[in-house]
Short mmCIF file of N, CA and C in Angstrom, two decimals:
data_model
loop_
_atom_site.label_atom_id
_atom_site.label_comp_id
_atom_site.label_asym_id
_atom_site.label_seq_id
_atom_site.Cartn_x
_atom_site.Cartn_y
_atom_site.Cartn_z
N MET A 1 4.12 13.21 -14.20
CA MET A 1 2.81 13.73 -14.64
C MET A 1 2.97 14.64 -15.82
N ARG A 2 3.94 15.49 -15.81
CA ARG A 2 4.16 16.47 -16.84
C ARG A 2 4.64 15.89 -18.15
N ILE A 3 5.18 14.67 -18.10
CA ILE A 3 5.67 14.04 -19.37
C ILE A 3 4.75 12.74 -19.54
N HIS A 4 3.52 12.77 -19.10
CA HIS A 4 2.52 11.75 -19.26
C HIS A 4 3.06 10.42 -18.51
N GLY A 5 3.59 10.62 -17.40
CA GLY A 5 4.08 9.56 -16.62
C GLY A 5 3.13 9.00 -15.61
N GLY A 6 1.92 9.57 -15.44
CA GLY A 6 1.10 9.14 -14.39
C GLY A 6 0.37 10.34 -13.77
N GLY A 7 -0.31 10.01 -12.69
CA GLY A 7 -1.12 11.10 -12.02
C GLY A 7 -0.30 11.99 -11.17
N PRO A 8 -0.86 12.99 -10.56
CA PRO A 8 -0.08 14.02 -9.86
C PRO A 8 0.39 13.63 -8.36
N PHE A 9 1.07 12.48 -8.30
CA PHE A 9 1.27 11.99 -6.98
C PHE A 9 2.84 11.59 -6.96
N GLY A 10 3.51 11.97 -5.79
CA GLY A 10 4.86 11.53 -5.53
C GLY A 10 5.13 11.20 -4.13
N ALA A 11 6.05 10.43 -3.82
CA ALA A 11 6.35 10.00 -2.41
C ALA A 11 7.91 9.71 -2.29
N VAL A 12 8.39 9.85 -1.09
CA VAL A 12 9.76 9.56 -0.68
C VAL A 12 9.79 8.90 0.63
N VAL A 13 10.65 7.92 0.79
CA VAL A 13 10.90 7.26 1.95
C VAL A 13 12.21 7.71 2.57
N VAL A 14 12.22 8.17 3.83
CA VAL A 14 13.38 8.73 4.42
C VAL A 14 13.82 8.01 5.65
N MET A 15 15.08 7.71 5.78
CA MET A 15 15.69 7.05 6.92
C MET A 15 16.90 7.97 7.46
N ASN A 16 16.81 8.36 8.71
CA ASN A 16 17.93 9.09 9.24
C ASN A 16 18.28 10.40 8.35
N GLY A 17 17.15 10.95 7.89
CA GLY A 17 17.40 12.20 7.07
C GLY A 17 17.86 12.01 5.66
N GLN A 18 17.98 10.79 5.30
CA GLN A 18 18.39 10.48 3.86
C GLN A 18 17.28 9.77 3.12
N ALA A 19 17.07 10.26 1.88
CA ALA A 19 16.07 9.50 0.99
C ALA A 19 16.59 8.13 0.59
N VAL A 20 15.82 7.13 0.92
CA VAL A 20 16.19 5.73 0.59
C VAL A 20 15.24 5.11 -0.44
N GLY A 21 14.15 5.76 -0.77
CA GLY A 21 13.27 5.31 -1.72
C GLY A 21 12.47 6.50 -2.34
N ARG A 22 12.30 6.48 -3.67
CA ARG A 22 11.54 7.55 -4.22
C ARG A 22 10.45 6.83 -5.18
N GLY A 23 9.29 7.51 -5.32
CA GLY A 23 8.33 6.97 -6.18
C GLY A 23 7.40 8.11 -6.74
N CYS A 24 6.82 7.79 -7.87
CA CYS A 24 5.84 8.74 -8.43
C CYS A 24 4.81 7.71 -9.04
N ASN A 25 3.61 8.32 -9.33
CA ASN A 25 2.57 7.56 -9.93
C ASN A 25 2.98 6.96 -11.26
N GLN A 26 2.83 5.68 -11.45
CA GLN A 26 3.29 4.96 -12.62
C GLN A 26 2.10 4.10 -13.19
N VAL A 27 0.90 4.39 -12.80
CA VAL A 27 -0.14 3.54 -13.14
C VAL A 27 -0.42 3.44 -14.66
N THR A 28 -0.43 4.53 -15.29
CA THR A 28 -0.77 4.57 -16.80
C THR A 28 0.48 4.06 -17.63
N PRO A 29 1.69 4.56 -17.33
CA PRO A 29 2.83 4.09 -18.23
C PRO A 29 3.15 2.59 -18.00
N THR A 30 2.92 2.04 -16.79
CA THR A 30 3.28 0.62 -16.54
C THR A 30 2.07 -0.39 -16.78
N LEU A 31 0.95 0.28 -17.02
CA LEU A 31 -0.41 -0.50 -16.95
C LEU A 31 -0.57 -1.33 -15.72
N ASP A 32 -0.18 -0.70 -14.56
CA ASP A 32 -0.24 -1.40 -13.26
C ASP A 32 -1.04 -0.49 -12.32
N PRO A 33 -2.27 -1.01 -11.93
CA PRO A 33 -3.13 -0.29 -11.11
C PRO A 33 -2.50 -0.15 -9.67
N THR A 34 -1.54 -0.85 -9.31
CA THR A 34 -0.93 -0.83 -8.05
C THR A 34 0.34 0.08 -7.99
N ALA A 35 0.65 0.67 -9.01
CA ALA A 35 1.92 1.46 -9.15
C ALA A 35 1.65 2.93 -8.70
N HIS A 36 1.08 3.03 -7.50
CA HIS A 36 0.89 4.34 -6.93
C HIS A 36 2.15 4.84 -6.40
N ALA A 37 2.34 6.19 -6.13
CA ALA A 37 3.61 6.77 -5.71
C ALA A 37 4.06 6.16 -4.38
N GLU A 38 3.20 5.91 -3.42
CA GLU A 38 3.60 5.36 -2.17
C GLU A 38 4.13 3.91 -2.29
N ILE A 39 3.47 3.07 -3.09
CA ILE A 39 3.96 1.73 -3.46
C ILE A 39 5.21 1.71 -4.15
N THR A 40 5.43 2.56 -5.18
CA THR A 40 6.78 2.60 -5.88
C THR A 40 7.81 3.06 -4.99
N ALA A 41 7.57 3.98 -4.10
CA ALA A 41 8.61 4.46 -3.13
C ALA A 41 8.95 3.37 -2.13
N ILE A 42 7.95 2.64 -1.64
CA ILE A 42 8.17 1.50 -0.68
C ILE A 42 8.96 0.42 -1.36
N ARG A 43 8.68 0.10 -2.57
CA ARG A 43 9.34 -0.93 -3.31
C ARG A 43 10.85 -0.43 -3.51
N ASP A 44 11.03 0.74 -3.86
CA ASP A 44 12.47 1.38 -4.08
C ASP A 44 13.27 1.27 -2.80
N ALA A 45 12.61 1.65 -1.69
CA ALA A 45 13.24 1.64 -0.40
C ALA A 45 13.62 0.27 0.05
N CYS A 46 12.73 -0.69 -0.20
CA CYS A 46 13.02 -2.03 0.22
C CYS A 46 14.21 -2.66 -0.53
N ARG A 47 14.15 -2.34 -1.90
CA ARG A 47 15.32 -2.76 -2.72
C ARG A 47 16.63 -2.10 -2.19
N ALA A 48 16.61 -0.91 -1.89
CA ALA A 48 17.81 -0.04 -1.57
C ALA A 48 18.31 -0.66 -0.11
N LEU A 49 17.43 -0.83 0.80
CA LEU A 49 17.85 -1.32 2.10
C LEU A 49 18.03 -2.80 2.24
N GLN A 50 17.54 -3.57 1.16
CA GLN A 50 17.57 -5.03 1.09
C GLN A 50 16.84 -5.57 2.26
N ARG A 51 15.57 -5.15 2.51
CA ARG A 51 14.78 -5.70 3.55
C ARG A 51 13.31 -5.30 3.19
N PHE A 52 12.38 -6.09 3.82
CA PHE A 52 10.98 -5.79 3.59
C PHE A 52 10.37 -5.00 4.77
N ASP A 53 11.06 -4.73 5.80
CA ASP A 53 10.59 -4.07 6.97
C ASP A 53 11.24 -2.61 6.98
N LEU A 54 10.40 -1.66 6.99
CA LEU A 54 10.92 -0.27 6.87
C LEU A 54 10.80 0.43 8.21
N ARG A 55 10.86 -0.25 9.22
CA ARG A 55 10.93 0.49 10.60
C ARG A 55 12.05 1.35 10.59
N GLY A 56 11.83 2.62 11.26
CA GLY A 56 12.89 3.54 11.23
C GLY A 56 12.85 4.51 10.16
N CYS A 57 11.82 4.30 9.29
CA CYS A 57 11.67 5.17 8.14
C CYS A 57 10.32 5.97 8.20
N ILE A 58 10.40 7.09 7.51
CA ILE A 58 9.22 7.92 7.42
C ILE A 58 8.80 8.10 5.90
N LEU A 59 7.64 8.16 5.63
CA LEU A 59 7.08 8.37 4.30
C LEU A 59 6.52 9.82 4.14
N TYR A 60 6.97 10.48 3.24
CA TYR A 60 6.42 11.81 2.74
C TYR A 60 5.80 11.63 1.47
N THR A 61 4.55 12.09 1.42
CA THR A 61 3.80 11.86 0.10
C THR A 61 2.90 13.09 -0.17
N SER A 62 2.59 13.23 -1.41
CA SER A 62 1.88 14.46 -1.91
C SER A 62 0.44 14.38 -1.53
N CYS A 63 -0.10 13.23 -1.18
CA CYS A 63 -1.52 13.08 -0.91
C CYS A 63 -1.66 11.96 0.11
N GLU A 64 -2.89 12.25 0.86
CA GLU A 64 -3.27 11.18 1.85
C GLU A 64 -3.32 9.81 1.08
N PRO A 65 -2.68 8.83 1.69
CA PRO A 65 -2.64 7.52 1.01
C PRO A 65 -4.14 6.86 0.77
N CYS A 66 -4.25 6.28 -0.37
CA CYS A 66 -5.45 5.50 -0.62
C CYS A 66 -5.52 4.28 0.29
N PRO A 67 -6.50 3.51 0.28
CA PRO A 67 -6.62 2.34 1.19
C PRO A 67 -5.49 1.28 0.85
N MET A 68 -5.19 1.13 -0.52
CA MET A 68 -4.13 0.17 -0.80
C MET A 68 -2.79 0.60 -0.29
N CYS A 69 -2.54 1.86 -0.55
CA CYS A 69 -1.14 2.40 -0.05
C CYS A 69 -1.07 2.38 1.45
N LEU A 70 -2.23 2.80 2.04
CA LEU A 70 -2.21 2.72 3.56
C LEU A 70 -1.90 1.35 4.03
N SER A 71 -2.52 0.35 3.41
CA SER A 71 -2.24 -0.98 3.74
C SER A 71 -0.74 -1.37 3.64
N ALA A 72 -0.21 -1.04 2.52
CA ALA A 72 1.26 -1.22 2.26
C ALA A 72 2.08 -0.52 3.21
N ILE A 73 1.70 0.67 3.64
CA ILE A 73 2.41 1.50 4.63
C ILE A 73 2.46 0.67 6.00
N TYR A 74 1.36 0.18 6.43
CA TYR A 74 1.19 -0.63 7.60
C TYR A 74 2.10 -1.91 7.49
N TRP A 75 1.94 -2.62 6.30
CA TRP A 75 2.63 -3.84 6.16
C TRP A 75 4.14 -3.57 6.16
N ALA A 76 4.64 -2.48 5.63
CA ALA A 76 6.16 -2.08 5.56
C ALA A 76 6.59 -1.69 6.99
N ARG A 77 5.66 -1.35 7.87
CA ARG A 77 5.95 -0.99 9.32
C ARG A 77 6.73 0.41 9.28
N LEU A 78 6.31 1.23 8.42
CA LEU A 78 6.82 2.67 8.45
C LEU A 78 6.46 3.29 9.81
N ASP A 79 7.42 4.24 10.24
CA ASP A 79 7.17 4.87 11.51
C ASP A 79 6.13 5.91 11.52
N ARG A 80 6.05 6.66 10.37
CA ARG A 80 5.28 7.85 10.34
C ARG A 80 5.00 8.25 8.84
N VAL A 81 3.89 8.95 8.58
CA VAL A 81 3.58 9.39 7.27
C VAL A 81 3.23 10.95 7.39
N TYR A 82 3.73 11.73 6.43
CA TYR A 82 3.33 13.07 6.26
C TYR A 82 2.77 13.18 4.85
N PHE A 83 1.55 13.91 4.74
CA PHE A 83 1.03 14.11 3.52
C PHE A 83 0.56 15.55 3.29
N ALA A 84 0.42 15.91 2.04
CA ALA A 84 -0.03 17.29 1.71
C ALA A 84 -1.43 17.47 1.54
N SER A 85 -1.96 16.96 0.38
CA SER A 85 -3.44 16.99 0.04
C SER A 85 -4.20 15.84 0.71
N THR A 86 -5.42 16.05 0.85
CA THR A 86 -6.30 15.08 1.48
C THR A 86 -6.95 14.18 0.41
N ARG A 87 -7.62 13.12 0.96
CA ARG A 87 -8.43 12.28 -0.03
C ARG A 87 -9.56 13.03 -0.58
N LYS A 88 -10.09 14.02 0.17
CA LYS A 88 -11.23 14.77 -0.35
C LYS A 88 -10.66 15.69 -1.46
N ASP A 89 -9.49 16.29 -1.28
CA ASP A 89 -8.90 17.02 -2.41
C ASP A 89 -8.71 16.14 -3.68
N ALA A 90 -8.18 14.85 -3.40
CA ALA A 90 -8.06 14.00 -4.55
C ALA A 90 -9.39 13.79 -5.22
N ALA A 91 -10.46 13.56 -4.49
CA ALA A 91 -11.81 13.30 -5.01
C ALA A 91 -12.22 14.48 -5.89
N GLY A 92 -11.85 15.67 -5.46
CA GLY A 92 -12.17 16.83 -6.17
C GLY A 92 -11.64 17.01 -7.63
N ILE A 93 -10.49 16.19 -7.79
CA ILE A 93 -9.91 16.18 -9.18
C ILE A 93 -10.11 14.84 -9.84
N GLY A 94 -11.07 14.01 -9.34
CA GLY A 94 -11.35 12.75 -10.03
C GLY A 94 -10.75 11.51 -9.61
N PHE A 95 -9.97 11.58 -8.47
CA PHE A 95 -9.44 10.36 -7.85
C PHE A 95 -10.18 10.02 -6.64
N ASP A 96 -11.24 9.18 -6.79
CA ASP A 96 -12.20 8.95 -5.70
C ASP A 96 -11.80 7.75 -4.76
N ASP A 97 -10.61 7.92 -4.10
CA ASP A 97 -10.28 6.98 -3.15
C ASP A 97 -11.24 6.95 -1.94
N ASP A 98 -11.82 7.98 -1.72
CA ASP A 98 -12.80 8.05 -0.57
C ASP A 98 -13.87 6.98 -0.76
N PHE A 99 -14.25 6.64 -1.96
CA PHE A 99 -15.26 5.60 -2.12
C PHE A 99 -14.79 4.22 -1.59
N ILE A 100 -13.47 3.95 -1.73
CA ILE A 100 -12.98 2.68 -1.20
C ILE A 100 -12.94 2.71 0.31
N TYR A 101 -12.51 3.94 0.90
CA TYR A 101 -12.63 4.00 2.32
C TYR A 101 -14.03 3.76 2.76
N GLN A 102 -15.06 4.13 2.01
CA GLN A 102 -16.42 3.97 2.54
C GLN A 102 -16.82 2.49 2.40
N GLN A 103 -16.24 1.84 1.41
CA GLN A 103 -16.56 0.37 1.32
C GLN A 103 -15.96 -0.57 2.26
N ILE A 104 -14.78 -0.28 2.86
CA ILE A 104 -14.12 -1.14 3.70
C ILE A 104 -14.91 -1.58 4.96
N PRO A 105 -15.63 -0.64 5.67
CA PRO A 105 -16.23 -1.13 6.83
C PRO A 105 -17.54 -1.76 6.64
N LEU A 106 -18.07 -1.85 5.40
CA LEU A 106 -19.36 -2.52 5.08
C LEU A 106 -19.24 -3.99 5.14
N ASP A 107 -20.30 -4.68 5.49
CA ASP A 107 -20.38 -6.07 5.39
C ASP A 107 -20.14 -6.56 3.95
N LEU A 108 -19.62 -7.74 3.74
CA LEU A 108 -19.43 -8.14 2.38
C LEU A 108 -20.64 -8.01 1.47
N ALA A 109 -21.77 -8.36 2.00
CA ALA A 109 -23.01 -8.38 1.18
C ALA A 109 -23.42 -6.85 0.91
N ALA A 110 -22.94 -5.90 1.60
CA ALA A 110 -23.31 -4.56 1.28
C ALA A 110 -22.39 -3.79 0.40
N ARG A 111 -21.25 -4.45 0.15
CA ARG A 111 -20.29 -3.73 -0.79
C ARG A 111 -20.72 -3.73 -2.24
N SER A 112 -20.25 -2.78 -2.99
CA SER A 112 -20.67 -2.70 -4.40
C SER A 112 -19.91 -3.82 -5.31
N LEU A 113 -18.85 -4.33 -4.80
CA LEU A 113 -18.18 -5.42 -5.58
C LEU A 113 -18.63 -6.72 -4.75
N PRO A 114 -19.25 -7.64 -5.54
CA PRO A 114 -19.74 -8.89 -5.01
C PRO A 114 -18.52 -9.73 -4.54
N MET A 115 -18.64 -10.19 -3.34
CA MET A 115 -17.61 -11.12 -2.80
C MET A 115 -18.17 -12.27 -1.98
N GLN A 116 -17.63 -13.36 -2.17
CA GLN A 116 -18.18 -14.50 -1.52
C GLN A 116 -17.09 -15.55 -1.07
N GLN A 117 -17.07 -16.00 0.08
CA GLN A 117 -16.04 -16.97 0.51
C GLN A 117 -16.36 -18.33 0.00
N PHE A 118 -15.26 -18.94 -0.43
CA PHE A 118 -15.45 -20.36 -1.03
C PHE A 118 -14.38 -21.25 -0.27
N PRO A 119 -14.66 -21.75 0.88
CA PRO A 119 -13.70 -22.45 1.74
C PRO A 119 -13.45 -23.76 1.11
N THR A 120 -12.16 -24.23 1.19
CA THR A 120 -11.74 -25.55 0.72
C THR A 120 -10.77 -26.12 1.69
N PRO A 121 -10.76 -27.43 1.79
CA PRO A 121 -9.82 -28.12 2.61
C PRO A 121 -8.37 -27.85 2.25
N ALA A 122 -8.12 -27.61 1.00
CA ALA A 122 -6.74 -27.30 0.56
C ALA A 122 -6.28 -25.90 1.21
N ALA A 123 -7.20 -24.95 1.14
CA ALA A 123 -6.91 -23.62 1.73
C ALA A 123 -6.53 -23.77 3.17
N ALA A 124 -7.40 -24.55 3.88
CA ALA A 124 -7.09 -24.73 5.33
C ALA A 124 -5.83 -25.46 5.53
N ASP A 125 -5.52 -26.47 4.64
CA ASP A 125 -4.19 -27.26 4.84
C ASP A 125 -3.05 -26.26 4.57
N LEU A 126 -3.10 -25.37 3.72
CA LEU A 126 -1.94 -24.40 3.44
C LEU A 126 -1.69 -23.53 4.73
N PHE A 127 -2.82 -23.13 5.41
CA PHE A 127 -2.53 -22.34 6.60
C PHE A 127 -1.98 -23.18 7.65
N SER A 128 -2.43 -24.48 7.79
CA SER A 128 -1.79 -25.41 8.78
C SER A 128 -0.37 -25.63 8.49
N GLU A 129 -0.06 -25.83 7.16
CA GLU A 129 1.33 -26.04 6.83
C GLU A 129 2.22 -24.84 7.22
N TRP A 130 1.71 -23.67 6.93
CA TRP A 130 2.45 -22.41 7.26
C TRP A 130 2.68 -22.36 8.83
N THR A 131 1.66 -22.63 9.56
CA THR A 131 1.68 -22.58 10.97
C THR A 131 2.82 -23.53 11.62
N ALA A 132 2.91 -24.68 10.92
CA ALA A 132 3.91 -25.67 11.46
C ALA A 132 5.31 -25.58 10.81
N LYS A 133 5.42 -24.71 9.82
CA LYS A 133 6.73 -24.48 9.24
C LYS A 133 7.79 -23.91 10.11
N PRO A 134 8.81 -24.67 10.52
CA PRO A 134 9.78 -24.25 11.47
C PRO A 134 10.70 -23.11 10.99
N ASP A 135 10.94 -23.03 9.65
CA ASP A 135 11.92 -22.05 9.09
C ASP A 135 11.21 -20.89 8.45
N LYS A 136 9.90 -20.57 8.81
CA LYS A 136 9.26 -19.48 8.09
C LYS A 136 9.81 -18.11 8.57
N ILE A 137 9.80 -17.16 7.75
CA ILE A 137 10.16 -15.86 8.10
C ILE A 137 8.86 -14.97 8.36
N PRO A 138 8.57 -14.70 9.62
CA PRO A 138 7.27 -13.98 9.88
C PRO A 138 7.38 -12.56 9.34
N TYR A 139 6.28 -12.17 8.91
CA TYR A 139 6.11 -10.70 8.52
C TYR A 139 4.83 -10.24 8.88
#
């Protein structure tokens, strides 16, 4: 943040008392809206541990995770999260993650972003193929 590297957010993934992944907000320097501190820390930890499952790990982060980061935390199967500032604190300095939290429980038609399902046989076939795949790696 102090050297124009992104917003005021940082995170670390810890396993057995050792940092195994570090991250800071890199949205603006990488031009990647998904490069939040928690996401970059999870990516770093997964590379370091050579696995996509972070069971046995704890995430420490400077702010309550946004919905995207919270989803990644669940997908990574982290054991616990500790955070300093709240999403309301973040909204107070212009990071309105709380808006997304409010959108999630709404019906699709009520969300501010128009969304519509477009079912196709090909999409259904892909799911059937995955279900029948004997050598799939579940996650």
